[in-house]
Amino acid sequence: MKTAQTIAEVRQIVSDARTDGATVGFAPTMGGLHEGHLSLIDAARGECDFVVVSIFVNPTQFAPGEDLSTYPRSIETDLAACEARGADLVFIPSVETMYPRQAVTSVTVSQLTETLCGRNRPTHFGGVCTVVAKLFNIVLPDKAFFGRKDYQQLVIVARMVEDLDIPVEIVPCAIIRETDGLAMSTRNQRLSPVNRSQAVALHEALQSAGDQIREFHRPARDIITAMQEYIQANAPNGEIDYIQIIDPQTLQDVETTDRSLLIALAVKFPEARLIDNMLLDSAGQPQ
Ligand code: AMP
């Protein structure tokens, strides 16, 4: 496995791989790698000849007062994990490499960015789209692998690629969970033991919402109210940011539940804001 810190090195290594006819798969990450990230590498390994991972805590997707300075960083163990899972190249740029000067160009995706996480994080997806577009231009992958854990990000990046004719296929990957159901996240490690055990209520609320939809197709409003009550009772240290039931493509709220939909939530614990979601088909079966 190679590592590269500069854009020129990445371009050279990827172009050398391509001269042998290799297809290139790419998994962008912010490090603090766990099985969720590593499942993206596995998927890329399964579908592409040459696998690139990036590890970059992108400052432009954090607003002032968010957790940029305390975001968990573990580069040595991350590199070992990438190597063990068969990555070919890990790109670890510095902030100066990615942003050598104050940029005057950025990528803005409208509408899809204005709901869910975008409501309380209005600058977040602009930062994400701009850095992902830059990384695509640096790595030039055939396929890029994104987790459904960050469902809104996945939809936004896929739309950006379509609208800007970026020649990459976006491959969605399943949410990887801890044994008690909590969606894996780099930020989970910051939770106190009490809040870590309360956090399991997020997935439990999603599961029971799924059950209610499958069996009774209760209206979205009722499901959301039941989820709010469950989380308030079982995760009292968490403050609900949002719980929404939406169309999986447009991300617009839906009222009825006899259709394919996404239940998405964000809950803020004192140490970390957690997100999770569940995608259901029109029969209420998890996807
Ligand atoms: P991050 O390092 O948080 O920016 O995440 C990098 C990529 O890993 C994104 O595509 C995430 O959706 C994906 N990812 C993070 N956590 C999980 C998880 N628990 N299951 C699947 N993919 C994940």
CSV table of C-alpha atoms and ligand atoms in Angstrom, one decimal:
chain,number,residue,atom,x,y,z
A,1,MET,CA,0.0,0.0,0.0
A,2,LYS,CA,1.2,3.5,-0.9
A,3,THR,CA,0.5,6.7,0.9
A,4,ALA,CA,0.6,10.2,-0.7
A,5,GLN,CA,0.5,13.7,0.7
A,6,THR,CA,0.5,15.7,-2.5
A,7,ILE,CA,-1.9,16.0,-5.4
A,8,ALA,CA,0.9,15.4,-7.9
A,9,GLU,CA,1.8,12.1,-6.2
A,10,VAL,CA,-1.8,10.9,-6.3
A,11,ARG,CA,-2.2,11.8,-9.9
A,12,GLN,CA,1.1,10.0,-10.8
A,13,ILE,CA,0.3,6.8,-8.8
A,14,VAL,CA,-3.3,6.6,-10.1
A,15,SER,CA,-2.3,7.3,-13.7
A,16,ASP,CA,0.4,4.5,-13.4
A,17,ALA,CA,-2.2,2.1,-12.2
A,18,ARG,CA,-4.5,3.1,-15.1
A,19,THR,CA,-1.9,2.4,-17.8
A,20,ASP,CA,-2.2,-1.2,-16.8
A,21,GLY,CA,-6.0,-1.0,-17.5
A,22,ALA,CA,-7.0,-1.0,-13.9
A,23,THR,CA,-10.4,0.5,-12.8
A,24,VAL,CA,-10.2,2.9,-9.8
A,25,GLY,CA,-12.4,2.8,-6.8
A,26,PHE,CA,-12.4,5.6,-4.2
A,27,ALA,CA,-13.6,5.9,-0.6
A,28,PRO,CA,-13.3,9.4,0.8
A,29,THR,CA,-13.2,9.6,4.6
A,30,MET,CA,-12.3,11.9,7.5
A,31,GLY,CA,-10.4,9.1,9.3
A,32,GLY,CA,-11.1,7.7,12.7
A,33,LEU,CA,-11.8,4.6,10.7
A,34,HIS,CA,-14.2,1.9,11.9
A,35,GLU,CA,-15.9,-1.1,10.3
A,36,GLY,CA,-18.4,1.3,8.5
A,37,HIS,CA,-15.5,3.0,6.6
A,38,LEU,CA,-13.7,-0.4,6.1
A,39,SER,CA,-16.9,-1.8,4.5
A,40,LEU,CA,-16.5,0.9,1.8
A,41,ILE,CA,-12.9,-0.3,1.1
A,42,ASP,CA,-14.2,-3.9,1.0
A,43,ALA,CA,-16.9,-2.9,-1.6
A,44,ALA,CA,-14.3,-1.0,-3.6
A,45,ARG,CA,-11.9,-3.9,-3.5
A,46,GLY,CA,-14.7,-6.2,-4.7
A,47,GLU,CA,-15.6,-4.0,-7.7
A,48,CYS,CA,-12.4,-2.2,-8.7
A,49,ASP,CA,-8.8,-3.1,-9.5
A,50,PHE,CA,-7.1,-0.2,-7.7
A,51,VAL,CA,-8.5,1.2,-4.4
A,52,VAL,CA,-7.9,4.7,-3.2
A,53,VAL,CA,-8.9,5.9,0.3
A,54,SER,CA,-8.6,9.6,1.4
A,55,ILE,CA,-8.3,10.7,5.0
A,56,PHE,CA,-8.9,14.4,5.4
A,57,VAL,CA,-10.7,16.2,8.1
A,58,ASN,CA,-12.2,18.9,5.9
A,59,PRO,CA,-12.4,22.2,7.8
A,60,THR,CA,-14.9,23.8,5.4
A,61,GLN,CA,-17.7,21.4,6.3
A,62,PHE,CA,-17.5,22.4,10.0
A,63,ALA,CA,-19.2,25.6,11.1
A,64,PRO,CA,-17.6,27.7,13.9
A,65,GLY,CA,-18.4,26.1,17.2
A,66,GLU,CA,-18.7,22.6,15.8
A,67,ASP,CA,-16.2,19.8,16.6
A,68,LEU,CA,-13.4,20.4,14.1
A,69,SER,CA,-10.6,20.7,16.7
A,70,THR,CA,-11.8,17.7,18.8
A,71,TYR,CA,-12.7,15.5,15.8
A,72,PRO,CA,-11.0,12.1,16.6
A,73,ARG,CA,-7.8,11.5,14.6
A,74,SER,CA,-5.9,8.2,14.5
A,75,ILE,CA,-3.8,8.2,11.4
A,76,GLU,CA,-1.4,5.3,12.4
A,77,THR,CA,-4.2,2.8,13.2
A,78,ASP,CA,-6.2,4.1,10.2
A,79,LEU,CA,-3.3,3.3,7.8
A,80,ALA,CA,-2.8,-0.2,9.3
A,81,ALA,CA,-6.6,-0.8,8.8
A,82,CYS,CA,-6.5,0.4,5.2
A,83,GLU,CA,-3.6,-1.9,4.5
A,84,ALA,CA,-5.2,-4.8,6.2
A,85,ARG,CA,-8.3,-4.4,4.0
A,86,GLY,CA,-6.4,-4.2,0.8
A,87,ALA,CA,-6.3,-0.5,-0.1
A,88,ASP,CA,-3.7,0.4,-2.7
A,89,LEU,CA,-3.3,4.1,-2.0
A,90,VAL,CA,-4.2,6.4,0.9
A,91,PHE,CA,-4.2,10.1,0.2
A,92,ILE,CA,-3.6,12.1,3.4
A,93,PRO,CA,-3.4,15.8,2.3
A,94,SER,CA,-2.8,18.7,4.6
A,95,VAL,CA,-5.2,21.5,4.8
A,96,GLU,CA,-2.7,23.6,2.9
A,97,THR,CA,-2.6,21.0,0.1
A,98,MET,CA,-6.3,21.1,-0.3
A,99,TYR,CA,-6.8,24.8,0.3
A,100,PRO,CA,-3.5,26.6,-0.7
A,101,ARG,CA,-5.2,29.9,-0.7
A,102,GLN,CA,-8.7,31.4,0.1
A,103,ALA,CA,-10.8,29.8,-2.7
A,104,VAL,CA,-13.3,31.9,-4.5
A,105,THR,CA,-14.9,28.9,-6.2
A,106,SER,CA,-17.2,26.4,-4.5
A,107,VAL,CA,-19.9,23.9,-5.3
A,108,THR,CA,-23.5,24.6,-4.1
A,109,VAL,CA,-26.3,22.1,-4.4
A,110,SER,CA,-29.7,23.7,-3.6
A,111,GLN,CA,-33.0,22.2,-2.4
A,112,LEU,CA,-31.6,18.8,-1.2
A,113,THR,CA,-29.3,20.7,1.2
A,114,GLU,CA,-32.0,22.7,2.8
A,115,THR,CA,-33.7,19.9,4.8
A,116,LEU,CA,-32.6,17.4,7.5
A,117,CYS,CA,-29.0,18.2,8.5
A,118,GLY,CA,-28.9,21.2,6.3
A,119,ARG,CA,-31.5,23.0,8.4
A,120,ASN,CA,-29.2,23.4,11.4
A,121,ARG,CA,-25.9,23.1,9.4
A,122,PRO,CA,-26.5,25.5,6.5
A,123,THR,CA,-22.9,25.6,5.4
A,124,HIS,CA,-22.1,21.9,5.9
A,125,PHE,CA,-23.0,20.5,2.5
A,126,GLY,CA,-21.4,23.3,0.6
A,127,GLY,CA,-18.1,22.2,2.3
A,128,VAL,CA,-18.8,18.6,1.6
A,129,CYS,CA,-19.6,19.0,-2.1
A,130,THR,CA,-16.7,21.3,-2.8
A,131,VAL,CA,-14.1,18.9,-1.2
A,132,VAL,CA,-15.7,15.8,-2.8
A,133,ALA,CA,-15.6,17.5,-6.2
A,134,LYS,CA,-11.9,18.4,-5.6
A,135,LEU,CA,-11.1,14.9,-4.5
A,136,PHE,CA,-12.9,13.5,-7.6
A,137,ASN,CA,-10.8,15.8,-9.8
A,138,ILE,CA,-7.6,14.6,-8.0
A,139,VAL,CA,-8.3,10.9,-7.9
A,140,LEU,CA,-10.4,10.6,-11.1
A,141,PRO,CA,-12.1,7.4,-9.9
A,142,ASP,CA,-14.4,5.2,-11.9
A,143,LYS,CA,-16.5,4.4,-8.9
A,144,ALA,CA,-16.8,6.2,-5.5
A,145,PHE,CA,-18.3,4.4,-2.4
A,146,PHE,CA,-20.4,6.3,0.1
A,147,GLY,CA,-22.3,5.0,3.2
A,148,ARG,CA,-26.0,5.2,3.5
A,149,LYS,CA,-25.3,6.2,7.1
A,150,ASP,CA,-24.9,9.7,5.7
A,151,TYR,CA,-28.0,9.3,3.5
A,152,GLN,CA,-28.5,13.0,2.7
A,153,GLN,CA,-24.8,13.4,1.7
A,154,LEU,CA,-25.1,10.4,-0.6
A,155,VAL,CA,-28.1,11.8,-2.4
A,156,ILE,CA,-26.5,15.3,-2.7
A,157,VAL,CA,-23.2,13.9,-4.0
A,158,ALA,CA,-25.0,11.7,-6.5
A,159,ARG,CA,-27.0,14.7,-7.7
A,160,MET,CA,-23.9,16.9,-7.9
A,161,VAL,CA,-22.2,14.3,-10.1
A,162,GLU,CA,-25.3,14.1,-12.3
A,163,ASP,CA,-25.7,17.9,-12.6
A,164,LEU,CA,-22.0,18.5,-13.3
A,165,ASP,CA,-21.5,15.5,-15.5
A,166,ILE,CA,-18.6,14.2,-13.3
A,167,PRO,CA,-17.6,10.9,-14.8
A,168,VAL,CA,-17.9,8.7,-11.7
A,169,GLU,CA,-20.4,6.1,-10.6
A,170,ILE,CA,-21.6,6.7,-7.0
A,171,VAL,CA,-22.0,3.3,-5.2
A,172,PRO,CA,-24.2,3.4,-2.0
A,173,CYS,CA,-23.1,1.1,0.8
A,174,ALA,CA,-25.2,-0.4,3.7
A,175,ILE,CA,-25.1,1.1,7.2
A,176,ILE,CA,-22.7,-0.9,9.5
A,177,ARG,CA,-23.9,-1.1,13.1
A,178,GLU,CA,-22.5,-2.1,16.5
A,179,THR,CA,-23.9,-5.3,17.9
A,180,ASP,CA,-26.5,-3.4,19.9
A,181,GLY,CA,-27.7,-1.6,16.8
A,182,LEU,CA,-26.0,1.8,17.2
A,183,ALA,CA,-24.8,3.0,13.8
A,184,MET,CA,-21.0,3.1,13.7
A,185,SER,CA,-19.6,6.6,13.8
A,186,THR,CA,-16.2,8.1,14.6
A,187,ARG,CA,-18.0,10.4,17.0
A,188,ASN,CA,-19.4,7.4,19.1
A,189,GLN,CA,-16.1,7.1,20.8
A,190,ARG,CA,-16.6,10.5,22.4
A,191,LEU,CA,-19.8,9.5,24.2
A,192,SER,CA,-19.7,8.9,28.0
A,193,PRO,CA,-20.6,5.4,29.0
A,194,VAL,CA,-24.1,6.6,30.1
A,195,ASN,CA,-24.7,8.4,26.8
A,196,ARG,CA,-23.3,5.5,24.8
A,197,SER,CA,-25.9,3.3,26.3
A,198,GLN,CA,-28.7,5.9,25.8
A,199,ALA,CA,-27.6,6.3,22.1
A,200,VAL,CA,-29.0,2.8,21.3
A,201,ALA,CA,-32.5,4.4,21.6
A,202,LEU,CA,-31.9,6.0,18.2
A,203,HIS,CA,-31.9,2.7,16.4
A,204,GLU,CA,-34.6,1.2,18.6
A,205,ALA,CA,-36.8,4.2,17.7
A,206,LEU,CA,-36.2,3.6,14.0
A,207,GLN,CA,-36.9,-0.1,14.3
A,208,SER,CA,-40.1,0.3,16.1
A,209,ALA,CA,-41.1,3.0,13.6
A,210,GLY,CA,-40.4,0.5,10.8
A,211,ASP,CA,-42.6,-2.1,12.6
A,212,GLN,CA,-45.5,0.4,13.0
A,213,ILE,CA,-45.2,1.4,9.3
A,214,ARG,CA,-45.1,-2.2,8.1
A,215,GLU,CA,-48.0,-3.4,10.2
A,216,PHE,CA,-50.3,-0.4,10.3
A,217,HIS,CA,-49.1,2.2,7.7
A,218,ARG,CA,-49.8,4.8,10.4
A,219,PRO,CA,-49.4,8.5,9.2
A,220,ALA,CA,-45.9,9.9,9.3
A,221,ARG,CA,-46.9,12.5,11.9
A,222,ASP,CA,-48.0,9.8,14.4
A,223,ILE,CA,-44.8,7.8,13.8
A,224,ILE,CA,-42.7,10.9,14.4
A,225,THR,CA,-44.5,11.7,17.6
A,226,ALA,CA,-44.0,8.1,18.9
A,227,MET,CA,-40.3,8.3,18.0
A,228,GLN,CA,-39.9,11.6,19.8
A,229,GLU,CA,-41.6,10.2,22.9
A,230,TYR,CA,-39.4,7.0,22.8
A,231,ILE,CA,-36.1,9.0,22.4
A,232,GLN,CA,-37.1,11.5,25.1
A,233,ALA,CA,-37.9,8.7,27.5
A,234,ASN,CA,-34.9,6.4,26.7
A,235,ALA,CA,-32.2,9.0,25.8
A,236,PRO,CA,-32.9,11.9,28.1
A,237,ASN,CA,-29.4,13.3,27.7
A,238,GLY,CA,-30.0,13.6,23.9
A,239,GLU,CA,-31.6,16.7,22.4
A,240,ILE,CA,-33.6,15.8,19.2
A,241,ASP,CA,-32.4,17.9,16.3
A,242,TYR,CA,-34.9,16.4,13.8
A,243,ILE,CA,-36.9,13.4,13.1
A,244,GLN,CA,-38.3,13.4,9.5
A,245,ILE,CA,-40.0,10.9,7.2
A,246,ILE,CA,-39.2,11.8,3.7
A,247,ASP,CA,-39.2,10.7,0.1
A,248,PRO,CA,-35.8,8.9,-0.5
A,249,GLN,CA,-35.1,10.8,-3.8
A,250,THR,CA,-36.4,14.3,-3.2
A,251,LEU,CA,-35.9,14.3,0.6
A,252,GLN,CA,-39.2,16.1,0.9
A,253,ASP,CA,-41.5,15.3,3.9
A,254,VAL,CA,-44.2,12.7,3.2
A,255,GLU,CA,-47.5,12.4,5.1
A,256,THR,CA,-48.5,8.8,4.3
A,257,THR,CA,-46.4,5.7,4.9
A,258,ASP,CA,-47.7,3.2,2.3
A,259,ARG,CA,-44.8,4.1,-0.1
A,260,SER,CA,-41.0,3.9,-0.1
A,261,LEU,CA,-39.6,6.3,2.4
A,262,LEU,CA,-36.7,7.2,4.6
A,263,ILE,CA,-37.0,7.8,8.3
A,264,ALA,CA,-34.0,10.0,9.3
A,265,LEU,CA,-33.0,11.5,12.7
A,266,ALA,CA,-30.3,13.5,14.4
A,267,VAL,CA,-29.9,13.7,18.1
A,268,LYS,CA,-27.4,15.9,19.9
A,269,PHE,CA,-25.7,14.5,23.0
A,270,PRO,CA,-23.4,16.8,25.0
A,271,GLU,CA,-20.3,15.2,23.4
A,272,ALA,CA,-21.5,14.4,19.9
A,273,ARG,CA,-24.3,14.8,17.5
A,274,LEU,CA,-25.4,11.5,16.1
A,275,ILE,CA,-27.4,10.7,12.9
A,276,ASP,CA,-29.1,7.5,11.8
A,277,ASN,CA,-31.8,6.5,9.3
A,278,MET,CA,-33.8,3.6,7.9
A,279,LEU,CA,-34.9,3.1,4.3
A,280,LEU,CA,-38.2,1.3,3.8
A,281,ASP,CA,-39.8,0.0,0.6
A,282,SER,CA,-43.5,0.5,-0.1
A,283,ALA,CA,-44.3,-2.7,1.9
A,284,GLY,CA,-42.3,-1.3,4.9
A,285,GLN,CA,-39.5,-3.7,4.4
A,286,PRO,CA,-36.0,-2.3,5.4
A,287,GLN,CA,-33.7,-1.9,2.4
B,1,AMP,P1,-16.8,10.2,7.4
B,1,AMP,O1,-15.4,9.7,7.7
B,1,AMP,O2,-17.7,10.3,8.6
B,1,AMP,O3,-16.8,11.4,6.5
B,1,AMP,O4,-17.4,9.0,6.5
B,1,AMP,C1,-16.8,8.6,5.3
B,1,AMP,C2,-17.7,7.6,4.6
B,1,AMP,O5,-17.9,6.5,5.5
B,1,AMP,C3,-19.1,8.2,4.3
B,1,AMP,O6,-19.4,7.7,3.0
B,1,AMP,C4,-19.9,7.6,5.3
B,1,AMP,O7,-21.3,7.5,4.9
B,1,AMP,C5,-19.3,6.3,5.5
B,1,AMP,N1,-19.7,5.7,6.8
B,1,AMP,C6,-19.5,6.3,8.0
B,1,AMP,N2,-20.1,5.5,9.0
B,1,AMP,C7,-20.6,4.5,8.4
B,1,AMP,C8,-21.4,3.3,8.8
B,1,AMP,N3,-21.7,3.1,10.1
B,1,AMP,N4,-21.8,2.4,7.9
B,1,AMP,C9,-21.5,2.6,6.5
B,1,AMP,N5,-20.8,3.7,6.1
B,1,AMP,C10,-20.4,4.6,7.0
